[in-house]
Coordinates of C-alpha atoms (C1' of nucleotides) in Angstrom, one line a residue:
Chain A
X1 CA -38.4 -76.0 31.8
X2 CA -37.5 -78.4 29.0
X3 CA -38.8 -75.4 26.5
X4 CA -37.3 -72.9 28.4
X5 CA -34.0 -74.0 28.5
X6 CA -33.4 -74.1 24.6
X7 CA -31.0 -70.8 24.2
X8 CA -29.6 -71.0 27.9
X9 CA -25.5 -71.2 28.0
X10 CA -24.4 -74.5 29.5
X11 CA -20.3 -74.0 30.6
X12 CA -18.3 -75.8 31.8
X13 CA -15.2 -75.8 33.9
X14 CA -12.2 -77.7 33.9
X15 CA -9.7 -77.5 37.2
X16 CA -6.5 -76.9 35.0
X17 CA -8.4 -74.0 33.8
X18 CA -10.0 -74.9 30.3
X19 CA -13.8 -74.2 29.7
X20 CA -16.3 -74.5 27.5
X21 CA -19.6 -72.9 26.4
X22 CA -22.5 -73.6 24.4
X23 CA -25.8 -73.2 23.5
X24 CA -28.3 -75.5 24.3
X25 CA -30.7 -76.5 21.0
X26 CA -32.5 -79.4 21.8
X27 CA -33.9 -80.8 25.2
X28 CA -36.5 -83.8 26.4
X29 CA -38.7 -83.6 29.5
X30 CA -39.5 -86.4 31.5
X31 CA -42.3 -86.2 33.8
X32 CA -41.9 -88.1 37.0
X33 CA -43.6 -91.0 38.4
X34 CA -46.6 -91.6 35.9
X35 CA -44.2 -90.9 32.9
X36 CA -43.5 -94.3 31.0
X37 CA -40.3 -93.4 29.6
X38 CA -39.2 -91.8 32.7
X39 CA -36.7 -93.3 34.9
X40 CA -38.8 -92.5 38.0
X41 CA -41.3 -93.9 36.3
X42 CA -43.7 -95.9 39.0
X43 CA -42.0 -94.1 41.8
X44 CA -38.6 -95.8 41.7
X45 CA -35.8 -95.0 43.5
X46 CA -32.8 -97.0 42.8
X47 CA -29.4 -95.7 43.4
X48 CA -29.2 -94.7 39.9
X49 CA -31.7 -92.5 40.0
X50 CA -31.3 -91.2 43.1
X51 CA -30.4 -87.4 42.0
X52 CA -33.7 -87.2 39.9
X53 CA -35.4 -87.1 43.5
X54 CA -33.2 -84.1 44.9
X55 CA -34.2 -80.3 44.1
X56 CA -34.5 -78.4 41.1
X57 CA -30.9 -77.6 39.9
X58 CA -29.1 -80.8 40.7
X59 CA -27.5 -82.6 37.7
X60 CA -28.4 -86.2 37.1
X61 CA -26.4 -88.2 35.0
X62 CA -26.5 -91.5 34.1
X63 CA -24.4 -94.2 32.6
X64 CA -26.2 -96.7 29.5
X65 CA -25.7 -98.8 26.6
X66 CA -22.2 -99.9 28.1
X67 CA -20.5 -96.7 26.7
X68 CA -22.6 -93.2 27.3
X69 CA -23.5 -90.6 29.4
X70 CA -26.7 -88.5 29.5
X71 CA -26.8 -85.5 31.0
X72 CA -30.3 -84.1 32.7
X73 CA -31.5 -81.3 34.6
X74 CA -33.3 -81.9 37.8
X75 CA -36.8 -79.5 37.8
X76 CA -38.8 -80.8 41.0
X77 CA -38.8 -79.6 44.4
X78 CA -36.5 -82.2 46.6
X79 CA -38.3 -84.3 49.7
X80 CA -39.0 -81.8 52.6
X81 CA -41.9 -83.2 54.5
X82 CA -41.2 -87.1 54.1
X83 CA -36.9 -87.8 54.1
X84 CA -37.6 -91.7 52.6
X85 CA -39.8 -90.2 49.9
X86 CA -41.0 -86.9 48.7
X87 CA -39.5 -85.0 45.5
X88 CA -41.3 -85.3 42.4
X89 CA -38.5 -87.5 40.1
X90 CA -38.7 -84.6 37.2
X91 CA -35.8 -83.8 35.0
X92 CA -34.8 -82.5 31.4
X93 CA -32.8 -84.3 29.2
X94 CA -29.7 -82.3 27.6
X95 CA -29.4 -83.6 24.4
X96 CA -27.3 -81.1 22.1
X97 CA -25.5 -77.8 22.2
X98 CA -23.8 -75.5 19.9
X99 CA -20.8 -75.0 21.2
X100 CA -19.8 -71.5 21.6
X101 CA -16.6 -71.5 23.5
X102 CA -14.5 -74.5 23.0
X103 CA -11.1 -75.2 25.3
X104 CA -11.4 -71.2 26.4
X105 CA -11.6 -69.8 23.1
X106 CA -14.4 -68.0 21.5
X107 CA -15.3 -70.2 17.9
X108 CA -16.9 -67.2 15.4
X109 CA -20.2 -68.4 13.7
X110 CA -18.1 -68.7 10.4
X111 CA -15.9 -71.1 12.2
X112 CA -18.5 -72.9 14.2
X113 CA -19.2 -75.5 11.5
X114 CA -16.1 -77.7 12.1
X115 CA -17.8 -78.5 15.6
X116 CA -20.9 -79.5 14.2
X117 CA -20.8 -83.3 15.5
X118 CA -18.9 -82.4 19.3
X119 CA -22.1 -82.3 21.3
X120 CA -24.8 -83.1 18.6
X121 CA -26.5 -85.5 20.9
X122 CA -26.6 -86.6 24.4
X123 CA -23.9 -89.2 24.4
X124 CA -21.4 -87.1 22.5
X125 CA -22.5 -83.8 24.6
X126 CA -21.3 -86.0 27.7
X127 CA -17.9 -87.7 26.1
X128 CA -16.6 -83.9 25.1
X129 CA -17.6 -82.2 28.2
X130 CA -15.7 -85.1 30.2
X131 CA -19.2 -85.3 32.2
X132 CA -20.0 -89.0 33.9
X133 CA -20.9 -90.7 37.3
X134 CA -18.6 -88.9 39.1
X135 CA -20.4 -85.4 38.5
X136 CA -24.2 -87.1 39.3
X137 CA -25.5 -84.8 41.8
X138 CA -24.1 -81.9 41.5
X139 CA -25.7 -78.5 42.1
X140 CA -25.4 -77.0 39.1
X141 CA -26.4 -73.2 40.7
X142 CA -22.9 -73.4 41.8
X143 CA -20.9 -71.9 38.5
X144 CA -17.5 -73.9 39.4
X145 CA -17.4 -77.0 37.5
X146 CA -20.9 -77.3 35.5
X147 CA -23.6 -74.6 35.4
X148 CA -26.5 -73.8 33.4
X149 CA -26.4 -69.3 32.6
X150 CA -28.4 -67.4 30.6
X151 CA -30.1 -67.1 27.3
X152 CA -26.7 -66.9 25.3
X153 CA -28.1 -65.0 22.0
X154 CA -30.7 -62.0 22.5
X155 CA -32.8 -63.6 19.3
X156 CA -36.3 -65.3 18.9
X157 CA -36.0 -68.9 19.2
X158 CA -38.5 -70.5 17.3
X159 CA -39.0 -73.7 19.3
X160 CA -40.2 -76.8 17.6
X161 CA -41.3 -80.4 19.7
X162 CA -41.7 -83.7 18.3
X163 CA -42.1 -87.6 20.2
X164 CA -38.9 -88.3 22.4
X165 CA -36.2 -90.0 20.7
X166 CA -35.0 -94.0 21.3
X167 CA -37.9 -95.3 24.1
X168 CA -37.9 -98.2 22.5
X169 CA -41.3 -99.7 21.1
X170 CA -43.4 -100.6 24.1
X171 CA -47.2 -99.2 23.2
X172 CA -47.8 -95.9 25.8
X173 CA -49.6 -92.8 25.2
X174 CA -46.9 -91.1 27.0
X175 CA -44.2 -92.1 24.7
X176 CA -46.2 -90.4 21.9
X177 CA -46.0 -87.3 23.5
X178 CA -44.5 -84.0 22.2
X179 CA -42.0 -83.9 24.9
X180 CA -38.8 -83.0 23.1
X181 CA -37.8 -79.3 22.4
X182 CA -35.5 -78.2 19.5
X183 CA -34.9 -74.8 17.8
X184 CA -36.1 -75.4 14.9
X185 CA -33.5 -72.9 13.1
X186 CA -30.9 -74.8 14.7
X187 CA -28.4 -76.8 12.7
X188 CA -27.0 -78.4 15.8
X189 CA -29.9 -80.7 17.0
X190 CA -29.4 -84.3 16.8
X191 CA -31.5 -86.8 15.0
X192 CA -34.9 -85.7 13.1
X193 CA -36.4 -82.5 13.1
X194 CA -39.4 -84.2 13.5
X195 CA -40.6 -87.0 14.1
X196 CA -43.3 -88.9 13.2
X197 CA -46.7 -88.8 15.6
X198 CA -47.2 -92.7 15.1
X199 CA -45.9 -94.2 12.0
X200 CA -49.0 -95.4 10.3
Chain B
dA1 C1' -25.4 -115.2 41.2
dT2 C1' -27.6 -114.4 36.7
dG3 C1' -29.7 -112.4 32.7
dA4 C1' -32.1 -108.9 30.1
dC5 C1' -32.0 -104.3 29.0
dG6 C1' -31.0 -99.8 27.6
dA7 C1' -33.3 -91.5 27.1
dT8 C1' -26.7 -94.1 21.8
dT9 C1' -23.2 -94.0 18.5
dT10 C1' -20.6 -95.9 14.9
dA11 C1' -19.4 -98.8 11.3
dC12 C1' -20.9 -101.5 7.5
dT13 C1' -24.1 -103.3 3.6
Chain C
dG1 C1' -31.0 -99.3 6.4
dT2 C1' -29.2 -102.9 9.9
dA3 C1' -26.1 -104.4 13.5
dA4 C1' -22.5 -104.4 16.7
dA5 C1' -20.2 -102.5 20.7
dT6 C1' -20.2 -102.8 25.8
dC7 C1' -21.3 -102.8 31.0
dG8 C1' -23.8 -100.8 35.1
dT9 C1' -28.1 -101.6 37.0
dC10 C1' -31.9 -104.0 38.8
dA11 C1' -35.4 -107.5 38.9
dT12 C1' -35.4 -112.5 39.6
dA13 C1' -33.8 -116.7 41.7

DNA sequence: ATGACGATTTACT
DNA sequence: GTAAATCGTCATA
């Protein structure tokens, strides 16, 4: 899903009637319960992370570093045989979009470059969309206030991975892993454009 | 009740 | 490149 959703339209809708639209370039999946760098990682289920146990479909965000908000993308099936537990604590990490439609008007490509920093990475995708706490757990198949569309450009992505950014330094395999998506032709993806296997 | 810690961003050297 | 900003959350006590 993390890989598929590179290209999909993300909009968003404001109640006095603004909206925005964008592309998203660059994802992160995290696994579930055996992922290290997942916040489900070893089955937890704090209040926080509540939403990543709920179905495919339901946004999870999450507030950190004292000032930002991620935004994710729940991909697991939600409990159905066992209320307390169940689920599988998936989700995809939103971490840049080109924006495409910003405050209900349609930016041409030749203009598009004076919104090149608006949602180049997760925490600044979050400030501009107005997303927080208070939309955690929403069902984003319901296209009224935040909703994921289709593939906004009919071209051939050429998707590129690399490690997941900022896990911090603790030795795991998993944290190694190829688990962040980008289009490689994009010129909206945060950070590196690749990163590093394992610095020598 | 307390303390350590972020799936980051920004400002400075 | 390095460091500060800033506070909700959760594991301890």
């Amino acid at each position: 899903m993390a890989k598929g959703l590179i290209g999909t339209m993300l909009v968003r809708a404001w109640p006095d009637g603004r909206r925005f639209a964008g592309r998203v370039v660059e994802t992160e999946a995290y696994l579930g319960p055996r992922d290290a760098g997942c916040h489900t990682f070893g089955g937890r289920r704090t209040p926080r992370v509540a939403s990543m146990w709920k179905q495919a479909g339901t946004g999870y965000i999450y507030f950190t570093y004292g000032m930002h908000h991620m935004l994710n993308v729940v991909c697991g099936p939600a409990a159905v045989t066992n209320p307390g537990g169940g689920g599988i604590g998936m989700a995809v990490l939103i971490r840049a979009v080109e924006p495409i439609v910003v405050d209900s008007v349609l930016i041409d490509a030749e203009n598009r470059s004076k919104f090149r920093d608006l949602c180049r990475g997760p925490g600044r995708l979050c400030k501009h969309l107005e997303m927080d706490r208070g939309l955690d757990g929403l069902d984003l198949t319901v296209g009224q206030v935040l909703w994921l569309g289709l593939p906004g450009e009919v071209s051939r992505v050429k998707v590129a991975t690399s490690a997941r950014v900022g896990l911090g330094n603790t030795p795991s395999p998993w944290l190694e892993r190829k688990l962040r998506y980008f289009d490689g032709a994009s010129s909206w993806v945060s950070g590196p454009r690749a990163m590093p296997v394992k610095p020598a």
